[in-house]
Amino acid sequence: MCAVLITGGAGYIGSHVNKLLSSQGVETVVFDSLVTGHADFLQWGEFVAGDLLDPAALDRAFAGPPIHAVLHFASFIAVGESVADPNKYYRNNVAATLNLLDAMVRHHVSGLVFSSSASVYGEPEQELLDEEHPMRPLSPYARSKAMVEQMLEDYHRAHGLASCRLRYFNAAGADPDGLLGERHEPETHLIPLVLQTALGLRPHISLYGTDYPTPDGTCIRDYIHVHDLAHAHALALDWLEQGETRAFNLGNGNGYSVREVVETARKVTGRDIPAEEAPRRDGDSPVLVASSARARAELGWAPGFGDLETIIRSAWDWHRKDCRN
Ligand SMILES: NC(=O)c1ccc[n+]([C@@H]2O[C@H](COP(=O)([O-])OP(=O)(O)OC[C@H]3O[C@@H](n4cnc5c(N)ncnc54)[C@H](O)[C@@H]3O)[C@@H](O)[C@H]2O)c1
């Protein structure tokens, strides 16, 4: 039987996808260096320890059960760090992906699902972003994602490598069974930071920019539950059979402001969450909300957790448990 290879399967999103695919009877092989991943997230499938920068380690990953497609999550993810240390990001996100693509060509594997990001769009020209919006990435992290998307188009042309480029908006929430959740070190995402504040692990949450042209002055983002992202990956594996390369946005199409996130977290947790106003950060767009019409029409995908309160509640259940371990 054929298997799928999951790079970065010990991380937040990759581990949720591994769990879902395994529950659907798909054989999985996780390839991860654990540089930011977690051994306790490795609960399904086979594990091959290794770094994408090491071609010999990659060959080991393809040496087990025959691989029919790759899901590529492994990368560094902190936008601010990428500005301070671009080499780290171009090496790990671009050069390492080149190694992976060459290993796929060597091992005759012709389909890849790639974790891209809404950050490839940069400053939005319209409120609801579709895939035709120009890509003007604002940071080395975002540029690394745009570069890999370009590489995938070139590998499709040259080697017939099919790829599904999934542009996630803000991933959030946790496994409904409570086995997995978001654990980044350092944490840079709003919902975990707010919940860590609710747990007393941080003194306050900073509201970066309160004078944006939005109803309450704070930035608006589209939060997508990690379980819905996982479903999109399962559908993307089927879509790859067409042999094409294409980008798809994955978001709910609902925008929530930073103040709304904090307010909803106060309601869900029943705790005081001190918030402090802070200056705007460079590169933050006022509003980023997805049109996922293409994913709905072509992948047959529909999010099941559209409501912010449900997303935050699942994250809260996880963070409360995780901080006790
Ligand atoms: N979290 C979000 O909101 C979000 C939004 C848009 C896109 N993404 C993308 O989704 C993907 C997964 O994000 P995440 O939040 O799960 O990140 P994560 O840090 O939790 O997981 C990344 C995993 O990749 C592994 N890894 C990194 N470099 C590696 C290498 N060179 N070789 C082998 N393993 C390596 C890490 O050990 C880790 O397990 C990333 O590509 C990220 O850019 C995430």
Short mmCIF file of C-alpha atoms and ligand atoms in Angstrom, two decimals:
data_model
loop_
_atom_site.label_atom_id
_atom_site.label_comp_id
_atom_site.label_asym_id
_atom_site.label_seq_id
_atom_site.Cartn_x
_atom_site.Cartn_y
_atom_site.Cartn_z
CA MET A 1 0.00 0.00 0.00
CA CYS A 2 1.19 3.54 -0.74
CA ALA A 3 1.91 6.01 2.03
CA VAL A 4 2.17 9.79 2.32
CA LEU A 5 5.25 11.55 3.64
CA ILE A 6 4.58 14.41 6.08
CA THR A 7 7.48 16.82 6.57
CA GLY A 8 7.07 18.79 9.79
CA GLY A 9 4.55 16.26 11.10
CA ALA A 10 5.72 16.85 14.68
CA GLY A 11 4.58 20.48 14.51
CA TYR A 12 1.24 22.14 15.18
CA ILE A 13 -0.56 21.77 11.84
CA GLY A 14 1.31 18.73 10.49
CA SER A 15 0.46 16.65 13.57
CA HIS A 16 -3.26 17.43 13.20
CA VAL A 17 -3.11 16.38 9.55
CA ASN A 18 -1.25 13.18 10.49
CA LYS A 19 -3.95 12.34 13.02
CA LEU A 20 -6.79 12.94 10.55
CA LEU A 21 -5.22 10.99 7.68
CA SER A 22 -4.36 8.10 9.99
CA SER A 23 -8.00 7.99 11.16
CA GLN A 24 -8.98 7.72 7.48
CA GLY A 25 -6.72 4.67 7.02
CA VAL A 26 -3.92 6.49 5.16
CA GLU A 27 -0.43 5.17 5.95
CA THR A 28 1.83 8.05 7.03
CA VAL A 29 5.57 8.60 7.39
CA VAL A 30 6.57 11.70 9.37
CA PHE A 31 9.90 13.32 8.57
CA ASP A 32 10.96 15.91 11.14
CA SER A 33 14.15 17.17 12.80
CA LEU A 34 12.20 18.22 15.92
CA VAL A 35 13.90 21.63 15.67
CA THR A 36 10.60 23.22 16.70
CA GLY A 37 8.43 20.09 16.78
CA HIS A 38 7.36 17.89 19.68
CA ALA A 39 8.02 14.19 20.25
CA ASP A 40 4.68 13.84 22.07
CA PHE A 41 2.85 14.88 18.86
CA LEU A 42 4.27 11.78 17.10
CA GLN A 43 1.40 9.45 17.87
CA TRP A 44 0.53 8.06 14.43
CA GLY A 45 2.42 6.41 11.56
CA GLU A 46 6.13 5.88 11.16
CA PHE A 47 8.72 8.49 12.21
CA VAL A 48 11.97 9.22 10.40
CA ALA A 49 14.18 11.74 12.22
CA GLY A 50 16.14 14.02 9.93
CA ASP A 51 16.68 17.46 8.49
CA LEU A 52 15.51 18.50 5.02
CA LEU A 53 18.91 20.10 4.53
CA ASP A 54 20.45 16.59 4.59
CA PRO A 55 19.77 14.75 1.28
CA ALA A 56 20.88 11.40 2.75
CA ALA A 57 18.32 11.72 5.55
CA LEU A 58 15.66 12.49 2.94
CA ASP A 59 16.59 9.35 1.01
CA ARG A 60 15.95 7.38 4.23
CA ALA A 61 12.46 8.88 4.40
CA PHE A 62 11.68 7.58 0.90
CA ALA A 63 13.24 4.16 1.60
CA GLY A 64 10.32 2.73 3.59
CA PRO A 65 6.81 2.11 2.25
CA PRO A 66 6.30 3.48 -1.29
CA ILE A 67 5.37 7.18 -1.02
CA HIS A 68 2.70 8.47 -3.39
CA ALA A 69 2.56 12.10 -2.23
CA VAL A 70 4.27 14.54 0.15
CA LEU A 71 2.64 17.02 2.52
CA HIS A 72 5.25 19.69 3.21
CA PHE A 73 4.78 21.61 6.48
CA ALA A 74 8.40 21.85 7.68
CA SER A 75 9.63 25.43 7.82
CA PHE A 76 10.47 28.24 10.21
CA ILE A 77 7.46 30.46 10.79
CA ALA A 78 8.29 33.64 12.73
CA VAL A 79 7.93 36.75 10.55
CA GLY A 80 9.89 39.07 12.88
CA GLU A 81 12.78 36.61 13.21
CA SER A 82 12.92 36.31 9.41
CA VAL A 83 13.50 40.07 9.14
CA ALA A 84 16.39 39.87 11.65
CA ASP A 85 17.90 36.66 10.22
CA PRO A 86 16.91 36.17 6.56
CA ASN A 87 19.61 33.56 5.94
CA LYS A 88 17.95 31.23 8.44
CA TYR A 89 14.66 31.50 6.53
CA TYR A 90 15.95 31.25 2.97
CA ARG A 91 18.10 28.26 3.96
CA ASN A 92 15.44 26.33 5.87
CA ASN A 93 12.37 27.28 3.87
CA VAL A 94 13.74 27.62 0.34
CA ALA A 95 17.02 25.65 0.05
CA ALA A 96 15.62 22.81 2.17
CA THR A 97 12.50 22.66 -0.01
CA LEU A 98 14.72 22.43 -3.08
CA ASN A 99 16.33 19.33 -1.49
CA LEU A 100 12.89 17.88 -0.92
CA LEU A 101 11.77 18.50 -4.52
CA ASP A 102 14.94 16.90 -5.87
CA ALA A 103 14.45 13.88 -3.59
CA MET A 104 10.89 13.58 -4.92
CA VAL A 105 12.15 13.64 -8.51
CA ARG A 106 14.83 11.04 -7.59
CA HIS A 107 12.22 8.78 -6.01
CA HIS A 108 9.55 9.33 -8.71
CA VAL A 109 7.02 10.91 -6.38
CA SER A 110 4.85 13.29 -8.35
CA GLY A 111 2.48 15.11 -5.96
CA LEU A 112 3.03 17.66 -3.18
CA VAL A 113 0.75 19.69 -0.89
CA PHE A 114 2.55 22.82 0.27
CA SER A 115 1.86 24.96 3.37
CA SER A 116 1.87 28.45 1.92
CA SER A 117 0.53 31.51 3.66
CA ALA A 118 -1.75 34.52 3.24
CA SER A 119 1.36 36.59 3.90
CA VAL A 120 2.38 36.10 0.24
CA TYR A 121 -0.17 38.80 -0.69
CA GLY A 122 1.39 41.63 1.34
CA GLU A 123 -0.58 44.86 1.53
CA PRO A 124 -4.10 43.98 0.33
CA GLU A 125 -5.80 45.96 -2.42
CA GLN A 126 -9.23 44.71 -1.46
CA GLU A 127 -10.81 43.39 1.75
CA LEU A 128 -11.72 39.90 0.54
CA LEU A 129 -8.57 38.36 -0.94
CA ASP A 130 -8.79 35.84 -3.75
CA GLU A 131 -5.91 33.95 -5.36
CA GLU A 132 -5.67 36.40 -8.26
CA HIS A 133 -4.55 39.18 -5.90
CA PRO A 134 -0.93 40.11 -6.71
CA MET A 135 1.78 38.58 -4.52
CA ARG A 136 3.84 41.30 -2.84
CA PRO A 137 5.33 39.61 0.23
CA LEU A 138 6.63 41.98 2.91
CA SER A 139 9.11 39.83 4.88
CA PRO A 140 11.75 37.16 4.19
CA TYR A 141 9.33 34.60 5.67
CA ALA A 142 6.58 35.60 3.24
CA ARG A 143 9.05 35.83 0.35
CA SER A 144 10.29 32.29 1.17
CA LYS A 145 6.71 31.05 0.71
CA ALA A 146 6.27 32.96 -2.57
CA MET A 147 9.61 31.62 -3.84
CA VAL A 148 8.62 28.02 -3.13
CA GLU A 149 5.31 28.60 -4.93
CA GLN A 150 7.31 29.78 -7.95
CA MET A 151 9.62 26.76 -7.69
CA LEU A 152 6.60 24.47 -7.67
CA GLU A 153 5.32 25.98 -10.90
CA ASP A 154 8.76 25.44 -12.46
CA TYR A 155 8.99 21.82 -11.22
CA HIS A 156 5.53 21.17 -12.62
CA ARG A 157 6.65 22.42 -16.02
CA ALA A 158 10.00 20.61 -15.97
CA HIS A 159 9.18 17.35 -14.14
CA GLY A 160 5.38 17.09 -14.16
CA LEU A 161 5.33 17.48 -10.37
CA ALA A 162 1.71 18.20 -9.32
CA SER A 163 1.24 20.58 -6.40
CA CYS A 164 -1.51 22.05 -4.32
CA ARG A 165 -0.35 25.31 -2.70
CA LEU A 166 -2.55 25.98 0.31
CA ARG A 167 -2.44 29.59 1.51
CA TYR A 168 -3.55 29.42 5.12
CA PHE A 169 -4.91 32.51 6.81
CA ASN A 170 -4.56 32.45 10.65
CA ALA A 171 -4.47 28.85 11.87
CA ALA A 172 -5.98 28.49 15.33
CA GLY A 173 -7.72 26.05 17.66
CA ALA A 174 -6.83 22.54 18.73
CA ASP A 175 -7.70 18.91 18.17
CA PRO A 176 -11.29 18.35 19.38
CA ASP A 177 -10.09 15.15 21.16
CA GLY A 178 -7.56 17.18 23.16
CA LEU A 179 -4.52 15.17 22.03
CA LEU A 180 -2.83 17.98 20.08
CA GLY A 181 -2.76 21.76 20.04
CA GLU A 182 -0.69 24.84 19.35
CA ARG A 183 2.72 24.92 21.06
CA HIS A 184 5.23 27.30 19.49
CA GLU A 185 8.37 28.54 21.24
CA PRO A 186 8.52 31.51 21.08
CA GLU A 187 4.80 32.03 20.53
CA THR A 188 3.92 34.82 18.13
CA HIS A 189 0.25 34.07 17.34
CA LEU A 190 -2.54 36.11 18.89
CA ILE A 191 -4.93 33.46 20.25
CA PRO A 192 -2.29 31.44 22.19
CA LEU A 193 -0.77 34.69 23.49
CA VAL A 194 -4.18 35.84 24.74
CA LEU A 195 -4.83 32.47 26.38
CA GLN A 196 -1.39 32.41 27.99
CA THR A 197 -2.28 35.83 29.45
CA ALA A 198 -5.56 34.35 30.76
CA LEU A 199 -3.49 31.61 32.43
CA GLY A 200 -1.27 34.20 34.13
CA LEU A 201 1.78 33.18 32.09
CA ARG A 202 2.03 36.70 30.61
CA PRO A 203 1.27 39.99 32.37
CA HIS A 204 -0.82 41.44 29.53
CA ILE A 205 -1.62 41.17 25.84
CA SER A 206 -0.32 43.97 23.61
CA LEU A 207 -2.73 45.51 21.09
CA TYR A 208 -0.34 46.56 18.33
CA GLY A 209 -2.04 49.48 16.62
CA THR A 210 -5.38 50.85 17.77
CA ASP A 211 -5.76 53.54 15.10
CA TYR A 212 -6.31 51.39 12.01
CA PRO A 213 -9.24 52.25 9.72
CA THR A 214 -11.36 49.43 11.19
CA PRO A 215 -14.50 49.74 13.37
CA ASP A 216 -12.58 49.42 16.68
CA GLY A 217 -9.15 50.56 15.42
CA THR A 218 -7.41 47.16 15.70
CA CYS A 219 -6.38 44.78 12.89
CA ILE A 220 -8.87 42.30 11.48
CA ARG A 221 -7.88 38.72 10.64
CA ASP A 222 -9.51 35.53 9.38
CA TYR A 223 -9.10 32.62 11.86
CA ILE A 224 -9.28 29.11 10.49
CA HIS A 225 -9.57 26.06 12.73
CA VAL A 226 -6.69 23.61 12.44
CA HIS A 227 -9.16 20.74 12.05
CA ASP A 228 -10.63 22.46 8.98
CA LEU A 229 -7.12 22.91 7.61
CA ALA A 230 -6.52 19.20 8.12
CA HIS A 231 -9.64 18.35 6.10
CA ALA A 232 -8.44 20.56 3.26
CA HIS A 233 -5.19 18.56 3.12
CA ALA A 234 -7.06 15.27 2.86
CA LEU A 235 -9.06 16.71 -0.08
CA ALA A 236 -5.91 18.17 -1.64
CA LEU A 237 -4.38 14.67 -1.83
CA ASP A 238 -7.28 13.61 -4.09
CA TRP A 239 -7.04 16.83 -6.12
CA LEU A 240 -3.36 16.08 -6.91
CA GLU A 241 -4.47 13.17 -9.09
CA GLN A 242 -5.34 15.76 -11.79
CA GLY A 243 -1.61 16.41 -12.21
CA GLU A 244 -1.90 20.22 -12.02
CA THR A 245 -0.37 22.95 -9.86
CA ARG A 246 -2.65 25.54 -8.25
CA ALA A 247 -2.96 27.87 -5.23
CA PHE A 248 -5.95 27.84 -2.87
CA ASN A 249 -6.82 30.21 -0.04
CA LEU A 250 -7.98 28.61 3.19
CA GLY A 251 -9.92 30.90 5.51
CA ASN A 252 -13.41 31.27 6.91
CA GLY A 253 -14.24 34.49 5.10
CA ASN A 254 -15.09 36.14 8.47
CA GLY A 255 -12.87 38.84 9.91
CA TYR A 256 -12.41 39.41 13.66
CA SER A 257 -10.54 42.32 15.19
CA VAL A 258 -7.82 41.93 17.83
CA ARG A 259 -10.17 43.50 20.40
CA GLU A 260 -12.91 41.02 19.44
CA VAL A 261 -10.48 38.12 19.95
CA VAL A 262 -9.54 39.40 23.42
CA GLU A 263 -13.19 40.01 24.34
CA THR A 264 -14.24 36.54 23.14
CA ALA A 265 -11.35 34.97 25.07
CA ARG A 266 -12.52 36.78 28.24
CA LYS A 267 -15.99 35.31 27.73
CA VAL A 268 -14.71 31.77 27.02
CA THR A 269 -12.19 31.67 29.88
CA GLY A 270 -14.15 33.72 32.42
CA ARG A 271 -10.82 35.39 33.31
CA ASP A 272 -9.56 38.90 33.30
CA ILE A 273 -7.17 39.38 30.38
CA PRO A 274 -5.27 42.66 30.78
CA ALA A 275 -4.69 44.38 27.43
CA GLU A 276 -2.30 47.26 26.73
CA GLU A 277 -2.34 49.52 23.70
CA ALA A 278 0.96 49.55 21.78
CA PRO A 279 2.20 51.21 18.57
CA ARG A 280 1.59 49.63 15.17
CA ARG A 281 4.12 47.04 13.96
CA ASP A 282 5.73 47.32 10.52
CA GLY A 283 4.09 45.22 7.83
CA ASP A 284 0.74 44.58 9.55
CA SER A 285 -2.16 45.05 7.13
CA PRO A 286 -5.36 46.50 8.59
CA VAL A 287 -7.60 43.73 7.22
CA LEU A 288 -6.80 40.24 5.86
CA VAL A 289 -9.82 38.10 5.08
CA ALA A 290 -9.93 35.18 2.62
CA SER A 291 -12.18 34.36 -0.23
CA SER A 292 -12.01 30.55 -0.21
CA ALA A 293 -14.44 30.21 -3.11
CA ARG A 294 -11.86 28.33 -5.19
CA ALA A 295 -11.17 25.75 -2.45
CA ARG A 296 -14.92 25.27 -1.98
CA ALA A 297 -15.54 24.81 -5.71
CA GLU A 298 -12.48 22.78 -6.72
CA LEU A 299 -11.48 20.87 -3.57
CA GLY A 300 -15.03 20.46 -2.26
CA TRP A 301 -13.88 21.98 1.02
CA ALA A 302 -16.07 23.78 3.56
CA PRO A 303 -14.98 24.91 7.02
CA GLY A 304 -16.90 23.41 9.94
CA PHE A 305 -15.70 25.79 12.67
CA GLY A 306 -16.56 29.27 11.38
CA ASP A 307 -17.33 30.76 14.73
CA LEU A 308 -14.56 32.48 16.74
CA GLU A 309 -15.94 31.39 20.11
CA THR A 310 -15.78 27.69 19.12
CA ILE A 311 -12.23 28.11 17.83
CA ILE A 312 -11.07 29.84 21.02
CA ARG A 313 -12.87 27.31 23.24
CA SER A 314 -11.00 24.40 21.63
CA ALA A 315 -7.69 26.27 22.00
CA TRP A 316 -8.50 27.07 25.66
CA ASP A 317 -9.20 23.41 26.48
CA TRP A 318 -5.79 22.56 25.04
CA HIS A 319 -3.79 25.38 26.67
CA ARG A 320 -5.24 24.70 30.12
CA LYS A 321 -4.22 21.04 29.84
CA ASP A 322 -0.85 21.71 28.17
CA CYS A 323 0.33 24.24 30.78
CA ARG A 324 -0.16 21.63 33.52
CA ASN A 325 2.14 19.12 31.76
N1 LIG B 1 0.52 28.51 12.10
C1 LIG B 1 -0.05 29.33 11.19
O1 LIG B 1 -0.93 30.13 11.49
C2 LIG B 1 0.41 29.26 9.75
C3 LIG B 1 -0.13 30.17 8.83
C4 LIG B 1 0.29 30.11 7.50
C5 LIG B 1 1.21 29.13 7.09
N2 LIG B 1 1.73 28.28 8.01
C6 LIG B 1 2.70 27.27 7.55
O2 LIG B 1 2.28 25.98 7.99
C7 LIG B 1 3.42 25.15 8.24
C8 LIG B 1 3.30 24.51 9.61
O3 LIG B 1 3.24 25.54 10.59
P1 LIG B 1 3.17 25.15 12.15
O4 LIG B 1 2.48 26.27 12.83
O5 LIG B 1 2.67 23.76 12.29
O6 LIG B 1 4.74 25.19 12.52
P2 LIG B 1 5.55 24.34 13.60
O7 LIG B 1 6.77 25.10 13.92
O8 LIG B 1 4.65 23.91 14.72
O9 LIG B 1 5.94 23.01 12.78
C9 LIG B 1 7.01 22.99 11.87
C10 LIG B 1 7.66 21.60 11.96
O10 LIG B 1 8.68 21.51 10.96
C11 LIG B 1 9.85 20.92 11.54
N3 LIG B 1 11.01 21.41 10.76
C12 LIG B 1 11.35 22.71 10.53
N4 LIG B 1 12.44 22.77 9.75
C13 LIG B 1 12.78 21.49 9.45
C14 LIG B 1 13.80 20.91 8.66
N5 LIG B 1 14.73 21.65 8.02
N6 LIG B 1 13.85 19.56 8.56
C15 LIG B 1 12.93 18.79 9.20
N7 LIG B 1 11.93 19.28 9.97
C16 LIG B 1 11.86 20.63 10.10
C17 LIG B 1 9.83 21.39 12.98
O11 LIG B 1 10.59 20.57 13.85
C18 LIG B 1 8.33 21.34 13.30
O12 LIG B 1 7.94 20.07 13.77
C19 LIG B 1 4.64 26.05 8.06
O13 LIG B 1 5.17 25.83 6.76
C20 LIG B 1 4.07 27.46 8.17
O14 LIG B 1 4.84 28.39 7.45
C21 LIG B 1 1.35 28.31 9.32
#
